[in-house]
mmCIF file of C-alpha atoms in Angstrom:
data_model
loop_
_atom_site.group_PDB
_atom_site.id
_atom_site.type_symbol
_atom_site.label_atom_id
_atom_site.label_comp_id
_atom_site.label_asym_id
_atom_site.label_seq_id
_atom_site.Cartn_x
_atom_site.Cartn_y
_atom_site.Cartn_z
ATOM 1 C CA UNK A 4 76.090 162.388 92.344
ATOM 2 C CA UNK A 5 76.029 165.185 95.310
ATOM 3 C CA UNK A 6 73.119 166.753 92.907
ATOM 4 C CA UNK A 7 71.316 163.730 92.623
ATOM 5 C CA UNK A 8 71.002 162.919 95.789
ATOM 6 C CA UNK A 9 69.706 166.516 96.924
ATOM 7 C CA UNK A 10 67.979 167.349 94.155
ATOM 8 C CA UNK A 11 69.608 170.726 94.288
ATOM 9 C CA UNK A 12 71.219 171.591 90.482
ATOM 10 C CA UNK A 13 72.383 175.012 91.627
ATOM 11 C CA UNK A 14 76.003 175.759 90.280
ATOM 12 C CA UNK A 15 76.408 172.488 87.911
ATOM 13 C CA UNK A 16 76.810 173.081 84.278
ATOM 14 C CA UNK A 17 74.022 172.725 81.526
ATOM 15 C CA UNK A 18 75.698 169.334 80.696
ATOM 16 C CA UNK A 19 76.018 168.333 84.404
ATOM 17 C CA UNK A 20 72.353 169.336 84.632
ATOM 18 C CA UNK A 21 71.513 167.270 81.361
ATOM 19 C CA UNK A 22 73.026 163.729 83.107
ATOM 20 C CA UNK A 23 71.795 164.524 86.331
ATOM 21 C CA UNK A 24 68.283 164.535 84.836
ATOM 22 C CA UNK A 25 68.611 161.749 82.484
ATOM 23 C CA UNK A 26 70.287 159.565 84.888
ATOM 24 C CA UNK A 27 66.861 160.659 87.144
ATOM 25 C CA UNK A 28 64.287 159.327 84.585
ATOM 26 C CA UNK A 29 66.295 156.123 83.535
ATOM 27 C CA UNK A 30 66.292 155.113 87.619
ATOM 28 C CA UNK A 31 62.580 156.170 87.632
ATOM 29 C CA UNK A 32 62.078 154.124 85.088
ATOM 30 C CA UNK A 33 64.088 150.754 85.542
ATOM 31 C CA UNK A 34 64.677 150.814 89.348
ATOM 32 C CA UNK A 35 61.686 149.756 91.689
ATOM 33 C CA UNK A 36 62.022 150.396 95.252
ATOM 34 C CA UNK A 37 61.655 146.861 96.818
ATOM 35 C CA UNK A 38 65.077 145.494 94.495
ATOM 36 C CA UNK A 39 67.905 143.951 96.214
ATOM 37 C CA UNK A 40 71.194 145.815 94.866
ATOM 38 C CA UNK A 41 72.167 142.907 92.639
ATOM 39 C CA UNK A 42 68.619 143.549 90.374
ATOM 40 C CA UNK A 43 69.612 147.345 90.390
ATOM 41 C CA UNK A 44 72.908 146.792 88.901
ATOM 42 C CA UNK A 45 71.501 144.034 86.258
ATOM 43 C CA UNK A 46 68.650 146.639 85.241
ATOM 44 C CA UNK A 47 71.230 149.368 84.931
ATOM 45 C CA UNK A 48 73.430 147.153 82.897
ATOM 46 C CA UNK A 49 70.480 145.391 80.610
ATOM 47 C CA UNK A 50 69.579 149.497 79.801
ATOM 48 C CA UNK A 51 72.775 150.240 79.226
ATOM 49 C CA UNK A 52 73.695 147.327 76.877
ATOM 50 C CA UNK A 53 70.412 147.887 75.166
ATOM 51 C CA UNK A 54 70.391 151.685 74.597
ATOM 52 C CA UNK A 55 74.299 152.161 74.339
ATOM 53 C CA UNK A 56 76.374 151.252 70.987
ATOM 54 C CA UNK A 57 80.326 150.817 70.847
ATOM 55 C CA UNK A 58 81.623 153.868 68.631
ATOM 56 C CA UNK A 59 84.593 152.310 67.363
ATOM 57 C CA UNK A 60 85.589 155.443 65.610
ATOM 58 C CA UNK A 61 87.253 156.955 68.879
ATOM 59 C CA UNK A 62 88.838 154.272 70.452
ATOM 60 C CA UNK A 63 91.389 155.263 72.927
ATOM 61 C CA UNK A 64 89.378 155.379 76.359
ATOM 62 C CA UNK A 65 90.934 158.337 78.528
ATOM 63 C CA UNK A 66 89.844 160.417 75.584
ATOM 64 C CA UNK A 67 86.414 161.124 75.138
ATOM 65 C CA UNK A 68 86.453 161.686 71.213
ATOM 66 C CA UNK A 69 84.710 164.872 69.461
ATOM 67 C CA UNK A 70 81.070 163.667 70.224
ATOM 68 C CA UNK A 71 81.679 163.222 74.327
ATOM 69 C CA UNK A 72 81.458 159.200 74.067
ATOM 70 C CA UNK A 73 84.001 158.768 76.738
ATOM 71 C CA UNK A 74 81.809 160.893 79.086
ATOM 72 C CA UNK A 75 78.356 160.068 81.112
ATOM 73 C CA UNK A 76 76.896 163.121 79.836
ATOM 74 C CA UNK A 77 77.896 162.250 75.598
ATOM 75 C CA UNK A 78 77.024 158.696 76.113
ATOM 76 C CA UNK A 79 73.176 159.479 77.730
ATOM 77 C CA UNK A 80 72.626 162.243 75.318
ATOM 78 C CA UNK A 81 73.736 159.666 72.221
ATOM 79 C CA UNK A 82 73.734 156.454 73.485
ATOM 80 C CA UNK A 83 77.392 155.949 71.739
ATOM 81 C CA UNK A 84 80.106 154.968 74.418
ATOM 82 C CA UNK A 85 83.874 153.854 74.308
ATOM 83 C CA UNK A 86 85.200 152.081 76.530
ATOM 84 C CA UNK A 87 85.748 154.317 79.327
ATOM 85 C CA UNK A 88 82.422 156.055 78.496
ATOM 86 C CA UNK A 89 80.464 152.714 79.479
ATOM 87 C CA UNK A 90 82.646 152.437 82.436
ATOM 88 C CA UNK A 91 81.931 155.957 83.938
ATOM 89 C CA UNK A 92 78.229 156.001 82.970
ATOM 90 C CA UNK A 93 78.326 152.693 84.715
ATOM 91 C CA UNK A 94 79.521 154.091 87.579
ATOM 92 C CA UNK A 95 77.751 157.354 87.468
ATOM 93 C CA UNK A 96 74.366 155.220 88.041
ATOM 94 C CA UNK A 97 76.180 152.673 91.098
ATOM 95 C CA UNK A 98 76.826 155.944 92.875
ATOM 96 C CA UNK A 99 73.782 157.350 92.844
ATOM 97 C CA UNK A 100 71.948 153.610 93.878
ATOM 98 C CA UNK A 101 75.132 153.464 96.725
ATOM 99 C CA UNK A 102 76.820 150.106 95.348
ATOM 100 C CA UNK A 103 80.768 150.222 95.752
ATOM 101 C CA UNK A 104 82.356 150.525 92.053
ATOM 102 C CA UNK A 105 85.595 151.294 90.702
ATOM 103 C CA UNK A 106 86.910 151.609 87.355
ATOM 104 C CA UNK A 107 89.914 150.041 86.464
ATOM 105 C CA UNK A 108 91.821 151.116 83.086
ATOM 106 C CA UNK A 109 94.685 149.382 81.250
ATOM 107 C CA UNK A 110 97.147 150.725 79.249
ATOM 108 C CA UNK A 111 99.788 147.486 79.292
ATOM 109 C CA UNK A 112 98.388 145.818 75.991
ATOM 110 C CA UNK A 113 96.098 148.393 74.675
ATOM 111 C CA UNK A 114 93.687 150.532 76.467
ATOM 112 C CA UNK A 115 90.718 149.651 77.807
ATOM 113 C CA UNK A 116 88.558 150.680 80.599
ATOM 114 C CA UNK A 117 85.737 148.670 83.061
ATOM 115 C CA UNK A 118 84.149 148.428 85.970
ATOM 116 C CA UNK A 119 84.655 146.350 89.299
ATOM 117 C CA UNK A 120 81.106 145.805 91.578
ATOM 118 C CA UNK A 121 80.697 145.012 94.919
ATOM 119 C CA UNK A 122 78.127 143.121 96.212
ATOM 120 C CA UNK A 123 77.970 141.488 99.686
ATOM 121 C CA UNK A 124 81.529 141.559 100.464
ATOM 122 C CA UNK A 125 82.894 140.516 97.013
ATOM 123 C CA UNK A 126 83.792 142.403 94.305
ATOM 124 C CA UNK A 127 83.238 141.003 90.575
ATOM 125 C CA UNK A 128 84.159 142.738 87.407
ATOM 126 C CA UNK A 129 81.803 144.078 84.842
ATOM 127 C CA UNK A 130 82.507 145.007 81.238
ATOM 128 C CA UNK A 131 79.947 146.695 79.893
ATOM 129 C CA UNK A 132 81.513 147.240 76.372
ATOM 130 C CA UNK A 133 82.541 143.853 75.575
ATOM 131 C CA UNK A 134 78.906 142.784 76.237
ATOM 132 C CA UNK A 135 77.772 145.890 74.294
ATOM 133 C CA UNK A 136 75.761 145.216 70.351
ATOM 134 C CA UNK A 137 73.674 142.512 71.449
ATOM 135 C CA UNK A 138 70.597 144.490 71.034
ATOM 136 C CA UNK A 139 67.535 143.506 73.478
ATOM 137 C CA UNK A 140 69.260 139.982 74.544
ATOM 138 C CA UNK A 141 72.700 140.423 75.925
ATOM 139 C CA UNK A 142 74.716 137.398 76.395
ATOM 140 C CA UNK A 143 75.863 138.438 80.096
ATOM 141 C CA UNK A 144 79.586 136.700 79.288
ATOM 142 C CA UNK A 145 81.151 139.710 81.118
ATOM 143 C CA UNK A 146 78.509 140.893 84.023
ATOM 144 C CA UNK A 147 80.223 140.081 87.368
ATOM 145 C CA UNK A 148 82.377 137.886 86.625
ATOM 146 C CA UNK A 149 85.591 137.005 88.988
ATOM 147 C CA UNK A 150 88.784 137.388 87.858
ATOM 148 C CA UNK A 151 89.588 133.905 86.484
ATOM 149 C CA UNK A 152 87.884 135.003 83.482
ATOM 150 C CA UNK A 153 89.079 138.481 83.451
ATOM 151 C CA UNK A 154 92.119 138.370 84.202
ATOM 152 C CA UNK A 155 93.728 136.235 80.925
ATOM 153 C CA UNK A 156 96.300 138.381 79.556
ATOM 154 C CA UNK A 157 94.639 140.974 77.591
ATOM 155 C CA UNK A 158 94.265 143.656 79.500
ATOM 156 C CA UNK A 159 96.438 143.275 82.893
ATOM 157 C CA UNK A 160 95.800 145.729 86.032
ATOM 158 C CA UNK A 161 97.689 146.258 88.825
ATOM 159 C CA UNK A 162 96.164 143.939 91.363
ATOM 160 C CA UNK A 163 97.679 145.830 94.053
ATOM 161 C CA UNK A 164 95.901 148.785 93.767
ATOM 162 C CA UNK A 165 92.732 146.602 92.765
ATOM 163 C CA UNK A 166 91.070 144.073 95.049
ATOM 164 C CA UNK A 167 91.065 141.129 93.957
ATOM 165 C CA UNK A 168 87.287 139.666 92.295
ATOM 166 C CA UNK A 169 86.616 136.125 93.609
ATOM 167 C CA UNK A 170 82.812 136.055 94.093
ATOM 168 C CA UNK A 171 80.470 133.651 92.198
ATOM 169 C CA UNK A 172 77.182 133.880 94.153
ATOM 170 C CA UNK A 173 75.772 136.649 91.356
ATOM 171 C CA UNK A 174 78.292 135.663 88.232
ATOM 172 C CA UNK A 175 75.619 135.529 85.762
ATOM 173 C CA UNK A 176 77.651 132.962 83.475
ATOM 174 C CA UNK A 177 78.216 130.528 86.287
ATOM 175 C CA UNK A 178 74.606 130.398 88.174
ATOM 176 C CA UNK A 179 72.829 130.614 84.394
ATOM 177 C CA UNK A 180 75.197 127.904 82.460
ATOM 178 C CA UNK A 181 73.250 125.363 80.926
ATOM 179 C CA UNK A 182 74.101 121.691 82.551
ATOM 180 C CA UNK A 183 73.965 118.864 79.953
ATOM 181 C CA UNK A 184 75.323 115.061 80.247
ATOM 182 C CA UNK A 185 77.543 115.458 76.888
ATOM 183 C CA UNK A 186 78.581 116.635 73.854
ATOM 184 C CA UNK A 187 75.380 114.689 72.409
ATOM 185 C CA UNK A 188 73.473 117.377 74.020
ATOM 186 C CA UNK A 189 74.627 120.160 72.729
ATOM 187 C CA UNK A 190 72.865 120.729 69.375
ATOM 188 C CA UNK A 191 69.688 120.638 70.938
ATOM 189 C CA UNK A 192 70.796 123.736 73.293
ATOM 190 C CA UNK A 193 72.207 125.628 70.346
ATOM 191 C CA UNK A 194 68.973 125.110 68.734
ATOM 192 C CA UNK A 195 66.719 126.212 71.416
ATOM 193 C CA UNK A 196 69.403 129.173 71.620
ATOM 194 C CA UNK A 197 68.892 130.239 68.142
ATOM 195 C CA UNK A 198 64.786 129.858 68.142
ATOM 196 C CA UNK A 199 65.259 132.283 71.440
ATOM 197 C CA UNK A 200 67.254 134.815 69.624
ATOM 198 C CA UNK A 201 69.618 134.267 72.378
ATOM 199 C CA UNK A 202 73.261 135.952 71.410
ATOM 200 C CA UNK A 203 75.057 133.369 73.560
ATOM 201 C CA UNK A 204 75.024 129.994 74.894
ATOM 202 C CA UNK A 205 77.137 128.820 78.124
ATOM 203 C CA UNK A 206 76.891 124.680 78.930
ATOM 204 C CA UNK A 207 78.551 122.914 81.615
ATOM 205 C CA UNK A 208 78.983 119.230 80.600
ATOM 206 C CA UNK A 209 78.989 116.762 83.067
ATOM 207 C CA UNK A 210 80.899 114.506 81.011
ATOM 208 C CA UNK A 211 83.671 116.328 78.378
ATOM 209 C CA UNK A 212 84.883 113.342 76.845
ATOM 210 C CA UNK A 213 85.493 113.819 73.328
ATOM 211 C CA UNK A 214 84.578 117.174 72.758
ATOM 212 C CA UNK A 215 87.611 119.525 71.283
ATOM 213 C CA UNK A 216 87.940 122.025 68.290
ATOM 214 C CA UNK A 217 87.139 119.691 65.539
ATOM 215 C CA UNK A 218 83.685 118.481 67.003
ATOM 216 C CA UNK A 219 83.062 122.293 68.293
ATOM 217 C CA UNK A 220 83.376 123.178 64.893
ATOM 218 C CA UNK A 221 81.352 120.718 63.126
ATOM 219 C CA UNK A 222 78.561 121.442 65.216
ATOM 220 C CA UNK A 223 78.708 124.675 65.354
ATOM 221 C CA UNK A 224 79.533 125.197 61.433
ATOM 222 C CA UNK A 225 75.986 122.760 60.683
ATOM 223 C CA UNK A 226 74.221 125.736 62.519
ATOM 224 C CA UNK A 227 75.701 128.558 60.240
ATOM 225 C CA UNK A 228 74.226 130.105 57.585
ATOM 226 C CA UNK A 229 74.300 133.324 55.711
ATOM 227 C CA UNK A 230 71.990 134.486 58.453
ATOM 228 C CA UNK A 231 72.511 133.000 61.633
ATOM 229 C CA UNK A 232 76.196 132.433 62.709
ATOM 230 C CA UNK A 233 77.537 130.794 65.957
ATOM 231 C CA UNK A 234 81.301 130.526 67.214
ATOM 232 C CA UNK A 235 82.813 128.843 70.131
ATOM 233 C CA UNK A 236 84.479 131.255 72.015
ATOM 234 C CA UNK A 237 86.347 129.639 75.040
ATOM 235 C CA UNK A 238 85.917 127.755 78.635
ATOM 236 C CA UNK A 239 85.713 129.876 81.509
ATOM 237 C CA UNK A 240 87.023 128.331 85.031
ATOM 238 C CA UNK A 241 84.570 129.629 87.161
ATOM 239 C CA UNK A 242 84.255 128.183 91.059
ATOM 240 C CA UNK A 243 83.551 124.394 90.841
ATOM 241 C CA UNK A 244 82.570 125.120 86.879
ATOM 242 C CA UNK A 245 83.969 124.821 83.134
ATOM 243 C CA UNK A 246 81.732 126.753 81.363
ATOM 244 C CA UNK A 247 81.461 126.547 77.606
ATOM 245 C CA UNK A 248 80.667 129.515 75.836
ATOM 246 C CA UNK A 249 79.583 129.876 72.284
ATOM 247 C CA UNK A 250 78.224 133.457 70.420
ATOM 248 C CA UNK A 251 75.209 133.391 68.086
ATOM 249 C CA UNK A 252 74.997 136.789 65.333
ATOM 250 C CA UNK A 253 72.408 137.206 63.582
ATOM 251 C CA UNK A 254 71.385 138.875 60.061
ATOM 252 C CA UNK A 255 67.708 139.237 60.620
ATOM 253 C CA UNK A 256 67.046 136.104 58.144
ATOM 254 C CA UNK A 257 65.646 132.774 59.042
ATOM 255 C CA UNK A 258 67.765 129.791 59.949
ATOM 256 C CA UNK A 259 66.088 126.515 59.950
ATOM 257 C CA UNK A 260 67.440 124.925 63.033
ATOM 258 C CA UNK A 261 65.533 121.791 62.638
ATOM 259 C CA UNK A 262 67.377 120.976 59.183
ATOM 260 C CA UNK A 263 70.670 121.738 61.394
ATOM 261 C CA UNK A 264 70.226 119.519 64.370
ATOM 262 C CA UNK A 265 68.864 116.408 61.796
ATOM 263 C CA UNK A 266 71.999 116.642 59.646
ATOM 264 C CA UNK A 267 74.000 116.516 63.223
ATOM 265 C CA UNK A 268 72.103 113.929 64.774
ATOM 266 C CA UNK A 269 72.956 112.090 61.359
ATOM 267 C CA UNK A 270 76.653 112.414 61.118
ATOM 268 C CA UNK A 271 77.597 113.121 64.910
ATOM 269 C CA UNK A 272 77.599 109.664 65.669
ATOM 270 C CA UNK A 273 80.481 108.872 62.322
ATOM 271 C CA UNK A 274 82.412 112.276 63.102
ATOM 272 C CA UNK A 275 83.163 111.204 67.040
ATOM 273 C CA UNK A 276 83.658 107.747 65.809
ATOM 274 C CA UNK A 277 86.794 108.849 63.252
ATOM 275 C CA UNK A 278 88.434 111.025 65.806
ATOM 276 C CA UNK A 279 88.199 108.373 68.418
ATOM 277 C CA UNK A 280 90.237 106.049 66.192
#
């Protein structure tokens, strides 16, 4: 970082010199000088998503495997992370465009490693990896969020030592979510989801009533096809917010989304109607 911001190499190794450069053309090239710090971390983090793949053949995360992935320099030079590698090249770039970031790693229930942001004066967590293999449209499910959604059990960190993550103002999920009245609405949003390419879909509904697993999963399954296949994933409690959250995959086929939202539109109506009885 010291290198970066002097320009002066002298001393660093050939690998040191290697991320220091890189790190130097991807700013050049996604950072413009008039962006507030919030649109320098979300360019950082739509590169990184983009260019970076999950190498799920070294998975612990405070080793960084045979080809470097757990280290800045192995994940710019082959865009292949783990965990911790997407959480130190994360941090690599905040440094060097002077946003606070830490990196918090748990061990508890399986090791995994991300990154906490501040902006303002709050922090909000970012998790670069489990937002990672969504190609050119990342579904944002994990870029600063607070810790209501982090924090459910999977990966526990010692909250003393970390402070706590309560901002909303630039949670992606919560000031992007997709208001509609009801459940009625929904097939029309995963449709207009799917003929975007979009990898995920977050709704609000003003009115829940009726909607649980067994409608979820009617709707959703009239979507999927051998090429196109969407899951609901869970609510997130976010602020004032319950945020829906469904994942769309694709298999580079055609879906015909029309066909899927008449046979809902059909048989929505009878499917509500036997589960209200």
């Amino acid at each position: 970082v010291d290198a970066y911001k002097s320009g002066n190499t002298t001393g660093l190794s050939e690998e040191d010199k290697f991320v220091v450069s890189k790190a130097r053309e991807i700013i050049k090239e996604n950072i413009k000088g008039n962006m507030t710090d919030y649109q320098k971390e979300l360019a950082i983090y739509n590169w990184q998503v983009k260019y970076v793949t999950f190498n799920d053949d070294s998975l612990a995360p405070i080793s960084s495997g045979d080809d470097d992935s757990g280290t800045p320099y192995g994940v710019l030079k082959n865009h292949s992370a783990i965990c911790v590698g997407n959480a130190t090249t994360f941090k690599l770039f905040m440094d060097v465009l002077g946003i606070d970031c830490k990196i918090i790693h748990s061990t508890a229930n399986g090791e995994h490693a991300w990154d906490l942001v501040k902006l303002d004066d709050d922090w909000y967590h970012v998790d670069v990896t489990f937002d990672s293999g969504t190609g050119d449209k990342p579904g944002y499910n994990y870029f600063n969020v607070p810790d209501s959604v982090k924090d459910n059990g999977d990966y526990p960190w010692n909250h003393e030592e970390i402070p706590a993550a309560n901002g909303i103002k630039y949670c992606y999920v919560y000031n992007n979510a997709i208001t509609i009245k009801d459940l009625y609405g929904l097939p029309k949003e995963i449709k207009k989801a799917i003929d975007a390419g979009k990898t995920s879909l977050n709704v609000v509904m003003t009115d829940r009533t009726g909607f649980n697993q067994d409608v979820s999963d009617f709707i959703t399954g009239s979507f999927t096809t051998d090429t196109v296949v969407i899951n609901y994933s869970y609510a997130y409690s976010i602020g004032d917010k319950i945020i829906y959250n469904f994942t769309i995959s694709y298999d580079y086929g055609d879906n015909d989304s029309t066909q899927s939202l008449a046979k809902i539109e059909t048989k929505l109506q009878e499917i509500i109607g036997n589960l209200n009885q």
